[in-house]
Tab-separated table of C-alpha atoms and ligand atoms in Angstrom:
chain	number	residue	atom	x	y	z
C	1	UNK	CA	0.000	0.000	0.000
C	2	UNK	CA	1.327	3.382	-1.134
C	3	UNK	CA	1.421	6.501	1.243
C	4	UNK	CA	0.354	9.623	-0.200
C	5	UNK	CA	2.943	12.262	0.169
C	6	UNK	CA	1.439	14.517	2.209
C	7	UNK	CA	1.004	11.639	4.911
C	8	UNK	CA	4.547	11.626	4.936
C	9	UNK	CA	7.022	13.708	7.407
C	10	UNK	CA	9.094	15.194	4.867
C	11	UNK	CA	12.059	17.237	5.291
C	12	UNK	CA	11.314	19.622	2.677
C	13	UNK	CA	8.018	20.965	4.657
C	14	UNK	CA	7.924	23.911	6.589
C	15	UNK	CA	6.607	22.517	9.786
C	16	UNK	CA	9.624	20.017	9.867
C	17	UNK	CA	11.599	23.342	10.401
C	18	UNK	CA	9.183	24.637	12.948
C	19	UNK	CA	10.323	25.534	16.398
C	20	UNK	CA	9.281	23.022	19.218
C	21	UNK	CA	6.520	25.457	20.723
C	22	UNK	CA	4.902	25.100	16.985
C	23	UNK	CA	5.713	21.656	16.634
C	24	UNK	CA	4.468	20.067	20.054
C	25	UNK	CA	2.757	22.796	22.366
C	26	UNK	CA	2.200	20.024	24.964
C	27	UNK	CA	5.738	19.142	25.170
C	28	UNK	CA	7.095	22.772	24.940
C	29	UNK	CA	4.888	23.747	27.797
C	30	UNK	CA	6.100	21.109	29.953
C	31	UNK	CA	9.301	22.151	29.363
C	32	UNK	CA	8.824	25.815	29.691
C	33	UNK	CA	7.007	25.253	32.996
C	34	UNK	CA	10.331	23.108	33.862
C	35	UNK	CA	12.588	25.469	33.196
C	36	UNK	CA	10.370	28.123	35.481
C	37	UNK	CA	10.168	25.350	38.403
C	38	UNK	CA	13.922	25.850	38.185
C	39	UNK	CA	14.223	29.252	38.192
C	40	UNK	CA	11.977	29.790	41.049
C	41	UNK	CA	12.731	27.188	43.390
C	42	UNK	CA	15.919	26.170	45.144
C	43	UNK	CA	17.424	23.147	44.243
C	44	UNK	CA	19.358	21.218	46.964
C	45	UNK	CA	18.981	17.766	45.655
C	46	UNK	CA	22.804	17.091	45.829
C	47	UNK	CA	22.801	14.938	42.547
C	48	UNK	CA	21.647	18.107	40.111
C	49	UNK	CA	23.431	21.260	38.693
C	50	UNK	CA	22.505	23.526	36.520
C	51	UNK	CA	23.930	22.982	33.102
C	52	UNK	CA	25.509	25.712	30.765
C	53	UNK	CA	23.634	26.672	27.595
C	54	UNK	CA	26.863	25.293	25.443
C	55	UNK	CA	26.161	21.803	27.565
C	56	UNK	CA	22.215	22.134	26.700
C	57	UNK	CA	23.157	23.000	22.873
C	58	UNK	CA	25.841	20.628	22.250
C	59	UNK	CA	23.320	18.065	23.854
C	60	UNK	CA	20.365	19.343	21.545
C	61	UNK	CA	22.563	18.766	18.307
C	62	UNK	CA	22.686	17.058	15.137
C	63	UNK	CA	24.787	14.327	16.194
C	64	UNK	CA	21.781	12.859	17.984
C	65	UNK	CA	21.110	12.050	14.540
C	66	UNK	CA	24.771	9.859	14.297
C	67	UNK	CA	25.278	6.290	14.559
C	68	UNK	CA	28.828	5.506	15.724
C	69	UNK	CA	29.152	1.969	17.424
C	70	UNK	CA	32.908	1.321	17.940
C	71	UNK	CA	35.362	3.851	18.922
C	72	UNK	CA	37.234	6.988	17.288
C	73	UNK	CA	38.998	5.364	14.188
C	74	UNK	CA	37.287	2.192	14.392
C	75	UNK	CA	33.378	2.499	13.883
C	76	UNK	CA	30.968	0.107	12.150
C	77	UNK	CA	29.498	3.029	10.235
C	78	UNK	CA	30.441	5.299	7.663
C	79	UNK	CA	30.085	9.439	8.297
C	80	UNK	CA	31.780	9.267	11.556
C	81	UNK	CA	34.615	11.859	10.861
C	82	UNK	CA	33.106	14.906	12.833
C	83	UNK	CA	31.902	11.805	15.765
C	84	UNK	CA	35.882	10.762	15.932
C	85	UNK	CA	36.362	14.672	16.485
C	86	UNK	CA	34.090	15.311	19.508
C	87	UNK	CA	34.896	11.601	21.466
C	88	UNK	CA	38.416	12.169	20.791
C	89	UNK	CA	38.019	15.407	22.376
C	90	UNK	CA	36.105	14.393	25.431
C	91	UNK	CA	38.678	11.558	25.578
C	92	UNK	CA	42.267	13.960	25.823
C	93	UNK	CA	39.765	16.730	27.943
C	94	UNK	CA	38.960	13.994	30.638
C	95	UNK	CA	42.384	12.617	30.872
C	96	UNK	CA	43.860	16.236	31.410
C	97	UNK	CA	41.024	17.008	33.768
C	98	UNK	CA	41.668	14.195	36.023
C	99	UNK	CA	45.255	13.472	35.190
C	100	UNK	CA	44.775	9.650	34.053
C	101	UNK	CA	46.007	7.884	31.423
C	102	UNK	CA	42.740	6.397	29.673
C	103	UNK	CA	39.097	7.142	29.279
C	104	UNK	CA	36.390	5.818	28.169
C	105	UNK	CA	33.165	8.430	27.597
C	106	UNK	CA	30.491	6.503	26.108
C	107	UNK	CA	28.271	5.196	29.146
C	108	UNK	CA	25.209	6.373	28.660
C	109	UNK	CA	24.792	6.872	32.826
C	110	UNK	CA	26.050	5.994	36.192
C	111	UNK	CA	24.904	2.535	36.536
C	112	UNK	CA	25.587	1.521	33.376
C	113	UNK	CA	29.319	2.800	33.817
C	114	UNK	CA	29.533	0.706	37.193
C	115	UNK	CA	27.760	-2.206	35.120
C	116	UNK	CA	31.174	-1.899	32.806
C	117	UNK	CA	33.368	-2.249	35.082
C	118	UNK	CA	31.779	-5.815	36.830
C	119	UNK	CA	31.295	-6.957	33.299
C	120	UNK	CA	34.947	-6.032	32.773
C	121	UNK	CA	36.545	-7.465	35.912
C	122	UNK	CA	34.083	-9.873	37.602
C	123	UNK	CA	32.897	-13.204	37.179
C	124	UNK	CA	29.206	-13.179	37.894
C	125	UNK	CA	29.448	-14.788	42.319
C	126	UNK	CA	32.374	-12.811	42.168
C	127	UNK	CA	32.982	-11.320	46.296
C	128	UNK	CA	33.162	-7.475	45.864
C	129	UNK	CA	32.663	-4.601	48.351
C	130	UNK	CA	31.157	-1.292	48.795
C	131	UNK	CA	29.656	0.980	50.912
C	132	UNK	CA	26.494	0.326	52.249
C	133	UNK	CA	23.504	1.428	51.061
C	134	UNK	CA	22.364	2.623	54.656
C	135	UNK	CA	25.647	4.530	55.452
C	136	UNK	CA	25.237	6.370	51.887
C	137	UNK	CA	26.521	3.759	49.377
C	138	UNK	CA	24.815	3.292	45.892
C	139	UNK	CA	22.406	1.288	44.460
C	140	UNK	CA	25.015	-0.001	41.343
C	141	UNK	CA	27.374	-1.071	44.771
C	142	UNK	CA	25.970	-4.239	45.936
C	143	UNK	CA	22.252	-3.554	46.644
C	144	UNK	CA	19.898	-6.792	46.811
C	145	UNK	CA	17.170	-5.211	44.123
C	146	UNK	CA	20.362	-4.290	41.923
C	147	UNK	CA	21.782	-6.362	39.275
C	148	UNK	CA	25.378	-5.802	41.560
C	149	UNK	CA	23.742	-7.385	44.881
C	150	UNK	CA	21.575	-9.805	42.736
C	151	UNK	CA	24.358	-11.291	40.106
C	152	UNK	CA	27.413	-10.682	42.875
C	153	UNK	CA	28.366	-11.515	46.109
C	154	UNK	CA	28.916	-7.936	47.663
C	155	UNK	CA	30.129	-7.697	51.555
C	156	UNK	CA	29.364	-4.519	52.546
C	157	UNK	CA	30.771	-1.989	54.897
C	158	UNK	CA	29.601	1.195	57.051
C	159	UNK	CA	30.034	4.052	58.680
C	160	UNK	CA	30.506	3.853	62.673
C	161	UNK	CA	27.401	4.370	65.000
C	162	UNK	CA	29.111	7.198	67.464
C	163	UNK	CA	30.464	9.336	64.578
C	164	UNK	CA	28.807	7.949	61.647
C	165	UNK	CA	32.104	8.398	59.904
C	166	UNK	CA	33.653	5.330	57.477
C	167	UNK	CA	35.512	2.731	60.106
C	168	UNK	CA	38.959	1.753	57.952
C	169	UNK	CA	39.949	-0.808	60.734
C	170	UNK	CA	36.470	-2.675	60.312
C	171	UNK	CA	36.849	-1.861	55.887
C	172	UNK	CA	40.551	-3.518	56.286
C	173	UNK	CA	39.089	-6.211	58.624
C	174	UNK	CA	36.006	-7.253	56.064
C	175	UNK	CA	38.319	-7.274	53.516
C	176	UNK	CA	40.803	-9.448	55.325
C	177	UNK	CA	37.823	-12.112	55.933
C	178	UNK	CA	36.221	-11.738	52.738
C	179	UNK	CA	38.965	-11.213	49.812
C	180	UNK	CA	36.923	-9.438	47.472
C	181	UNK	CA	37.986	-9.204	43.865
C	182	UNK	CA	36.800	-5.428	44.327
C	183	UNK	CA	36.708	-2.901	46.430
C	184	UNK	CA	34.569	0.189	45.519
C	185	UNK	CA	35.186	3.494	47.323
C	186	UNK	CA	32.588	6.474	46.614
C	187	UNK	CA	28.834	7.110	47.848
C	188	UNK	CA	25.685	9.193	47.220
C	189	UNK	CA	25.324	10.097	50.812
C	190	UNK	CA	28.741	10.365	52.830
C	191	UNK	CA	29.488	14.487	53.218
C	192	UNK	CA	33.010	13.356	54.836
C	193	UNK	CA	36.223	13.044	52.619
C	194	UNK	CA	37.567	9.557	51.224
C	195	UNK	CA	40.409	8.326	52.483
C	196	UNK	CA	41.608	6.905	48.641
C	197	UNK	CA	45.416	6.598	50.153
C	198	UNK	CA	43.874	4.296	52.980
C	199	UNK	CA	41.349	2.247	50.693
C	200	UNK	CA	44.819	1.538	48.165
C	201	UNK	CA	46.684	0.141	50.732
C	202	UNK	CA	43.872	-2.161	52.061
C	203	UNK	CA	42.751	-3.078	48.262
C	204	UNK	CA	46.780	-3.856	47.979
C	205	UNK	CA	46.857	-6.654	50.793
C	206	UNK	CA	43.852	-8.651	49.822
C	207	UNK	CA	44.786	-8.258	46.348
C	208	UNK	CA	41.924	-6.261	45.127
C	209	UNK	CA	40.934	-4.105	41.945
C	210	UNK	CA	40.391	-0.685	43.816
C	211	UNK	CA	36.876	1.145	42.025
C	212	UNK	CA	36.210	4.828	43.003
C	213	UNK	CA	32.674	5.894	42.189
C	214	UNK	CA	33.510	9.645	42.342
C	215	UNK	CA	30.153	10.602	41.029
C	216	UNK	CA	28.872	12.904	43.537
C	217	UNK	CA	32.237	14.641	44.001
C	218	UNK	CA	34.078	14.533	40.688
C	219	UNK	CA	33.361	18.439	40.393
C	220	UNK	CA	35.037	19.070	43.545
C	221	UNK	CA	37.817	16.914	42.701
C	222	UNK	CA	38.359	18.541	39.099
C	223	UNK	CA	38.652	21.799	40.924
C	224	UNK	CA	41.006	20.587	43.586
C	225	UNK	CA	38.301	20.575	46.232
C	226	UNK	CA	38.561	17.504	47.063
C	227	UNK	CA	41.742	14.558	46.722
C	228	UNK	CA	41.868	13.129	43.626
C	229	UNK	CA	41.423	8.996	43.605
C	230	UNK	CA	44.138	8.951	40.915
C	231	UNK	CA	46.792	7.390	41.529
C	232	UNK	CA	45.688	5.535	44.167
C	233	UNK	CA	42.558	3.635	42.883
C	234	UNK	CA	42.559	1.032	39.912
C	235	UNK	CA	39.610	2.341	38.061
C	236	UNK	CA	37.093	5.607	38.858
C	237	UNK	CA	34.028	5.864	37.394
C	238	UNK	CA	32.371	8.999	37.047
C	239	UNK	CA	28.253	9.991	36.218
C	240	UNK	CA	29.046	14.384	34.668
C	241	UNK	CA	25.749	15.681	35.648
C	242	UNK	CA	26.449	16.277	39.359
C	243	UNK	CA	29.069	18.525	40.768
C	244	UNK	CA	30.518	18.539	37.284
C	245	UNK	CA	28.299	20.044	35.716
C	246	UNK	CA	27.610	18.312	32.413
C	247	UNK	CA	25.256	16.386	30.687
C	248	UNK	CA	23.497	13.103	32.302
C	249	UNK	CA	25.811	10.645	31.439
C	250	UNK	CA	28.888	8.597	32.779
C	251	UNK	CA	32.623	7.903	32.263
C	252	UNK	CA	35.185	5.416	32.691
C	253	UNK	CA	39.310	6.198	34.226
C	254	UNK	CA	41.778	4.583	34.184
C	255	UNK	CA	45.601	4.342	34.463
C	256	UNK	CA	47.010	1.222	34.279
C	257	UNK	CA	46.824	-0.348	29.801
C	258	UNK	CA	45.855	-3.718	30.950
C	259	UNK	CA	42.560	-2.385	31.871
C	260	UNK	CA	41.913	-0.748	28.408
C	261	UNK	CA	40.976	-3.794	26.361
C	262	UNK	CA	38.617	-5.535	28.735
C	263	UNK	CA	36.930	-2.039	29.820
C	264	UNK	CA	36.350	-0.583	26.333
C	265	UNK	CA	35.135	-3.742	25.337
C	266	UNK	CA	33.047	-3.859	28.153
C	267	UNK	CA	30.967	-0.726	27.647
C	268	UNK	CA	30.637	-1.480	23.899
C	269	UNK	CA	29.818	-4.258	22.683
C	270	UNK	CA	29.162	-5.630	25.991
C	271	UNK	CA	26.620	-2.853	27.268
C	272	UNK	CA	25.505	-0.501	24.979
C	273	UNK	CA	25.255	0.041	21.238
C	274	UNK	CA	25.536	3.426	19.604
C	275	UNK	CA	26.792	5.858	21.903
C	276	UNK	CA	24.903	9.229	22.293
C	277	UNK	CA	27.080	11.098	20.605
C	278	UNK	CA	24.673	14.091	20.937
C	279	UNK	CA	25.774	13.836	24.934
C	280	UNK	CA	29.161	12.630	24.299
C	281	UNK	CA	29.972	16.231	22.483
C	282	UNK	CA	28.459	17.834	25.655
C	283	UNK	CA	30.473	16.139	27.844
C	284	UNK	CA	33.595	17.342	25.872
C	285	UNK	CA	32.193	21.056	26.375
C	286	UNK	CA	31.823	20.357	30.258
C	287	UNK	CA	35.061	19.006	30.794
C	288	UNK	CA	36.545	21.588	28.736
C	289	UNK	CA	34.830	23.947	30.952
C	290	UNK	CA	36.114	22.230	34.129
C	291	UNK	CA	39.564	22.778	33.197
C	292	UNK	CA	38.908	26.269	33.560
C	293	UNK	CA	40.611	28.146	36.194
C	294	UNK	CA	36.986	29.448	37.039
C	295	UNK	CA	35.990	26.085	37.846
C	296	UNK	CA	38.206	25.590	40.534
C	297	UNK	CA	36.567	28.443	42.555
C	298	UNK	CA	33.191	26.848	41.451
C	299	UNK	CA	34.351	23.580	43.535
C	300	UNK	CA	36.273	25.315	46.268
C	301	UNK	CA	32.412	27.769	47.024
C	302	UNK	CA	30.655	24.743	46.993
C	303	UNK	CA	32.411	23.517	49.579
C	304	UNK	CA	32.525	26.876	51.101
C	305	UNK	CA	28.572	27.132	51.161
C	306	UNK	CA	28.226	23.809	51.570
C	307	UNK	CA	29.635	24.160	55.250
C	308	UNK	CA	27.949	27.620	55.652
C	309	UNK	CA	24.219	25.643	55.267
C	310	UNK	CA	25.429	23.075	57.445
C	311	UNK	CA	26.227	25.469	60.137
C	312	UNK	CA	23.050	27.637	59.471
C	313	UNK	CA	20.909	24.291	60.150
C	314	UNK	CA	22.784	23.324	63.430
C	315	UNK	CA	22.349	26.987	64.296
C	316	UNK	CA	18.886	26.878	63.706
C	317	UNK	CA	18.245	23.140	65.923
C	318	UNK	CA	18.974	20.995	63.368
C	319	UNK	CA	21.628	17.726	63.522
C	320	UNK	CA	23.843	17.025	60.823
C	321	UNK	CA	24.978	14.054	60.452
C	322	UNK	CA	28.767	12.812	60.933
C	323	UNK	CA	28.491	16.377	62.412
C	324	UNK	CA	29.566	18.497	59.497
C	325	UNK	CA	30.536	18.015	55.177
C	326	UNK	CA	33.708	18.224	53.856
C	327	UNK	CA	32.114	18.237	50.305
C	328	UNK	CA	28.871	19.451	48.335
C	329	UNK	CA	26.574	17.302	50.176
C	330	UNK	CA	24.959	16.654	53.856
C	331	UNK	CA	22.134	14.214	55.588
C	332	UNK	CA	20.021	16.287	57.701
C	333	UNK	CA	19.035	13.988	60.582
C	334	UNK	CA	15.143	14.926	61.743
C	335	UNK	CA	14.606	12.256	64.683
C	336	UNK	CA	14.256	14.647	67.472
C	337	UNK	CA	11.784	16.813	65.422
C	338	UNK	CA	9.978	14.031	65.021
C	339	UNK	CA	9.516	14.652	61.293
C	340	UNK	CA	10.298	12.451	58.457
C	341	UNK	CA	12.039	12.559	55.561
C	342	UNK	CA	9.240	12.550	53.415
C	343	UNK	CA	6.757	14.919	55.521
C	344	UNK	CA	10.073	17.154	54.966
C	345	UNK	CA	10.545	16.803	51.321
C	346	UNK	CA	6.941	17.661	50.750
C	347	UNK	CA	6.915	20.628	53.373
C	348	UNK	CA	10.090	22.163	51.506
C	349	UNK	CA	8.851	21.796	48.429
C	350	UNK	CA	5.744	23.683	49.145
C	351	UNK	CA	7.999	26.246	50.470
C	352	UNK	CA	10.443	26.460	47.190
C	353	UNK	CA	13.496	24.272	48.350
C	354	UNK	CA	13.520	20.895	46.282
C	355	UNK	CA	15.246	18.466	48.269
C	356	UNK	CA	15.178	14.244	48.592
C	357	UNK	CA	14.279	12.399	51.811
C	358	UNK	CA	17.533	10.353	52.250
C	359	UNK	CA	17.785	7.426	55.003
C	360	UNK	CA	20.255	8.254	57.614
C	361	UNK	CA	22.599	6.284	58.901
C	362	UNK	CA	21.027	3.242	61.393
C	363	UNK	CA	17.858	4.906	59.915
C	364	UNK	CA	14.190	2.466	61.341
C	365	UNK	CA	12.262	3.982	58.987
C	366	UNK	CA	11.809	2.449	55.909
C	367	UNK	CA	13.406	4.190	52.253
C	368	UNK	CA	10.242	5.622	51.233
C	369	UNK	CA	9.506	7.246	54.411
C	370	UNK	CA	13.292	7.739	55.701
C	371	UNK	CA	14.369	9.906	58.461
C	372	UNK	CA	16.330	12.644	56.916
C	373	UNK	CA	16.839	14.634	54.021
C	374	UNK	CA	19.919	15.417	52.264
C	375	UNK	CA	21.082	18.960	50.928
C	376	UNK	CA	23.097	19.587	48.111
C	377	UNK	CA	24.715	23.067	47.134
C	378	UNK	CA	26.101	22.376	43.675
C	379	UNK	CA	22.956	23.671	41.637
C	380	UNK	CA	22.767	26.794	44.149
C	381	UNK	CA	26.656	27.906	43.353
C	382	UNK	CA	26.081	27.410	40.067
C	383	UNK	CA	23.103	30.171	40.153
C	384	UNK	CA	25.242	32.468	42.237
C	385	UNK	CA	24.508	31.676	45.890
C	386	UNK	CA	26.928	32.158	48.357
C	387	UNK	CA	27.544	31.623	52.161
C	388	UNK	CA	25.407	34.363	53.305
C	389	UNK	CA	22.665	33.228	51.041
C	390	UNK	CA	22.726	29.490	52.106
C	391	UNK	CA	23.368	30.559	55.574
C	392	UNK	CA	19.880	32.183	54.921
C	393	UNK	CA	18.377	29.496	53.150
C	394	UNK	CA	19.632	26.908	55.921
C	395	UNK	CA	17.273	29.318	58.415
C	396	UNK	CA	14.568	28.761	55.871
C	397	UNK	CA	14.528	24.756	56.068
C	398	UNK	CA	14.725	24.660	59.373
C	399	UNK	CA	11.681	26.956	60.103
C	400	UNK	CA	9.754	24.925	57.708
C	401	UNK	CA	10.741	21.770	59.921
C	402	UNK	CA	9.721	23.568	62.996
C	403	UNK	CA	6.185	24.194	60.823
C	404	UNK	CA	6.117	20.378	60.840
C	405	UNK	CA	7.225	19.314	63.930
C	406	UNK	CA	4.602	21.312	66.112
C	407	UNK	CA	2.004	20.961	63.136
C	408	UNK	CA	2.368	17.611	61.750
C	409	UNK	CA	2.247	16.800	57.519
C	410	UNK	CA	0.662	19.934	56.466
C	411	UNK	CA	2.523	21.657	57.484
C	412	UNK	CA	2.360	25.657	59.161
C	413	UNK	CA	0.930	27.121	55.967
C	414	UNK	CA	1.845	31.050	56.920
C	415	UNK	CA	5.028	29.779	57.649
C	416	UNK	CA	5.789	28.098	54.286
C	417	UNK	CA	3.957	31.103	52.464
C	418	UNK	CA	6.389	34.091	54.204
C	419	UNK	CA	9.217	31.345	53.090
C	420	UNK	CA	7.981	31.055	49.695
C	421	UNK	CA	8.471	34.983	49.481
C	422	UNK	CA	12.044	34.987	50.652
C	423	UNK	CA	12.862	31.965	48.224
C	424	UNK	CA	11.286	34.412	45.333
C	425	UNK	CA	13.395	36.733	46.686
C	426	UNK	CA	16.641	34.701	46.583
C	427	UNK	CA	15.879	33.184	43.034
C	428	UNK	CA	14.621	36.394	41.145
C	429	UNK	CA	18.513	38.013	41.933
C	430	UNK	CA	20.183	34.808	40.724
C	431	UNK	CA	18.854	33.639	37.561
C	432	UNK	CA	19.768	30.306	36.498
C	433	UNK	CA	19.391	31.045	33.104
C	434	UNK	CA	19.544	34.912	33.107
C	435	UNK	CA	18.542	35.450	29.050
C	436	UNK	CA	15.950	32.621	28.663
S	1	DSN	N1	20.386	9.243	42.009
S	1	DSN	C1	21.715	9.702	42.321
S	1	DSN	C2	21.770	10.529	43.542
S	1	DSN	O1	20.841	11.294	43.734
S	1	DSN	O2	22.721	10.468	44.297
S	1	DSN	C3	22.676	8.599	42.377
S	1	DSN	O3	22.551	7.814	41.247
């Protein structure tokens, strides 16, 4: 059966050159609306950032149109000249970033860049470690409902009860019992520096591969805000949307050649297909912006506000855990409000501040209710915050959690309303995207 021409979406027709708002009104209202919810509200999920308009464009390019399975010089297609250009690109700009030897930039996320490196290294029963899920570890490091904790045999460790810091006697004494092939370093939820030099010297007696997961701090280590796990770990892995600031996606470092052949070939063909090629030319921009001297005062203020929130929240009655952050990110312990993690998240958000209900450590209560919540200031130094702004914002939260704790769920409503002006406030002098 023929189709008539004009049943077909043709190139040479105006509305294939129409703008999105033309195109799909439903979808470019969603996205309009989205890109208001981040302009007005406060984003201290610790995960997100705020992504330069070169990242956005580079990610909204042509090459999502490219095919490229294989890697710079060796692809299965043809037309892959200008996709050699941009990987090869993001390959030298992540090596100089992070002072490794090798790279590979074509996982499409986190997990699937952890997922690499198992299918790399590991024999599926394979004995690994990681930090626990419960003391801030990751899903993609040895959860049960995760193909690591399901496929694997992961031994986990934790943080300590009285300081809720990471115990290296009890890491070097699991790891003594257990001889894992692996050892993973890195979290999602541990505001306290990583001891890489300590973890190398463990991984080194029981004759482990040493992982870092640097994904929540790989910003902060780019800008010399935090110790780099080169040279002490084996392989780091590395999602760019975080602290780094880049597109959602994932990388692979490495130093050591006899790595490069299993890895690579791990990640394609052993993962994924074509690589996004449309993301892998906006990671190049990010890391290229990274290596800016700018960016290094970008990591060192998070840091900096990162502690000034922290210290605005005890001020204000509320524990942090481990007591403090030495990086972007902190678990705000509730308990003796009596208010969960998700009354919290709720309460904030109807005040402005977007934040995720986060299980603390020893936590009763289960995921989805949690007792915590944990703060991020990536996304807010990216917009221009500084100390004295999250000083005030940490003042904010915590009268919104006194709302809660003396009125239950809902909330004190005049409360989160005279909050809701002073986020307004905060947000209409720091544009995130000042011309859009
Ligand atoms: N979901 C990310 C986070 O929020 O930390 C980790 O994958």
């Amino acid at each position: 059966m023929s189709t008539a021409p004009s049943d077909v979406l043709n190139p040479m027709d105006s509305f294939w050159h129409d703008d999105l708002a033309t195109a799909d009104p439903e979808i470019a209202e969603a996205i309009g609306k989205e890109l208001k919810r981040q302009q007005d509200k406060i984003e201290l999920i610790a995960s997100e950032n705020i992504a330069s308009k070169a990242v956005l464009e580079a990610t909204g390019s042509v090459f999502t149109n490219k095919y490229a399975e294989g890697y710079p010089g060796k692809r299965y297609y043809g037309g892959c000249d200008y996709a050699d250009v941009v990987e090869t690109l993001a390959i030298e700009r992540a090596k100089q970033l992070f002072g490794c030897n090798f790279a590979n930039v074509q996982p499409n996320s986190g997990s699937q860049m952890n997922q690499a490196v198992f299918l790399a290294l590991l024999e599926p029963g394979d004995t690994f470690m990681g930090l626990d899920l419960n003391s801030g570890g990751h899903l993609t490091h040895g959860s049960p409902v995760n193909m690591s904790g399901k496929w694997f045999n992961p031994v986990s460790y934790g943080v300590r009860q009285d300081d809720e810091m990471i115990d290296m006697d009890a890491v070097a004494a699991t790891a003594r019992e257990h001889k894992p092939k692996l050892i993973i370093c890195g979290g999602t939820a541990y505001s306290r520096q990583w001891d890489f030099a300590a973890f190398r010297k463990i991984a080194g007696e029981v004759g482990a591969i040493l992982l870092c997961d640097m994904s929540h701090i790989s910003g902060l280590v780019a800008g010399g805000a935090h110790p780099s796990p080169f040279p002490h770990c084996d392989i780091v892995t590395s999602t760019t949307h975080k602290s780094l600031r880049g597109p959602r996606s994932g990388i692979i470092l490495w130093n050591d050649e006899k790595y490069t052949k299993p890895l690579n070939m791990a990640v394609f063909p052993g993962l994924q297909g074509g690589p996004l090629m449309h993301v892998i030319a906006a990671k190049a921009v990010a890391f290229r912006e990274a290596l800016r001297p700018e960016f290094k005062t970008y990591a060192h203020r998070i840091v900096e506000n990162a502690r000034a929130l922290a210290a605005s929240l005890e001020e204000n009655g509320l524990r942090i855990c481990s007591g403090g952050t030495d990086n972007h990110s902190m678990l705000v312990d509730l308990t003796a409000k009596d208010v969960t993690g998700k009354d919290a998240e709720k309460g904030l958000d109807r005040a402005w501040l977007t934040c995720n209900k986060n299980g603390i450590p020893f936590d009763t209560r289960s995921p989805f209710v949690t007792s915590g919540i944990r703060l991020g200031t990536p996304a807010g130094t990216t917009r221009g915050f500084g100390p004295s702004e999250f000083r005030k914002i940490g003042a904010l939260i915590a009268e919104v959690v006194d709302g809660l704790s003396t009125n239950g769920p809902e909330g004190n409503g005049q409360v989160e309303e005279r909050v809701r002006g002073k986020v307004a406030e905060l947000c209409s002098s720091y544009p995130v995207y000042p011309d859009a």
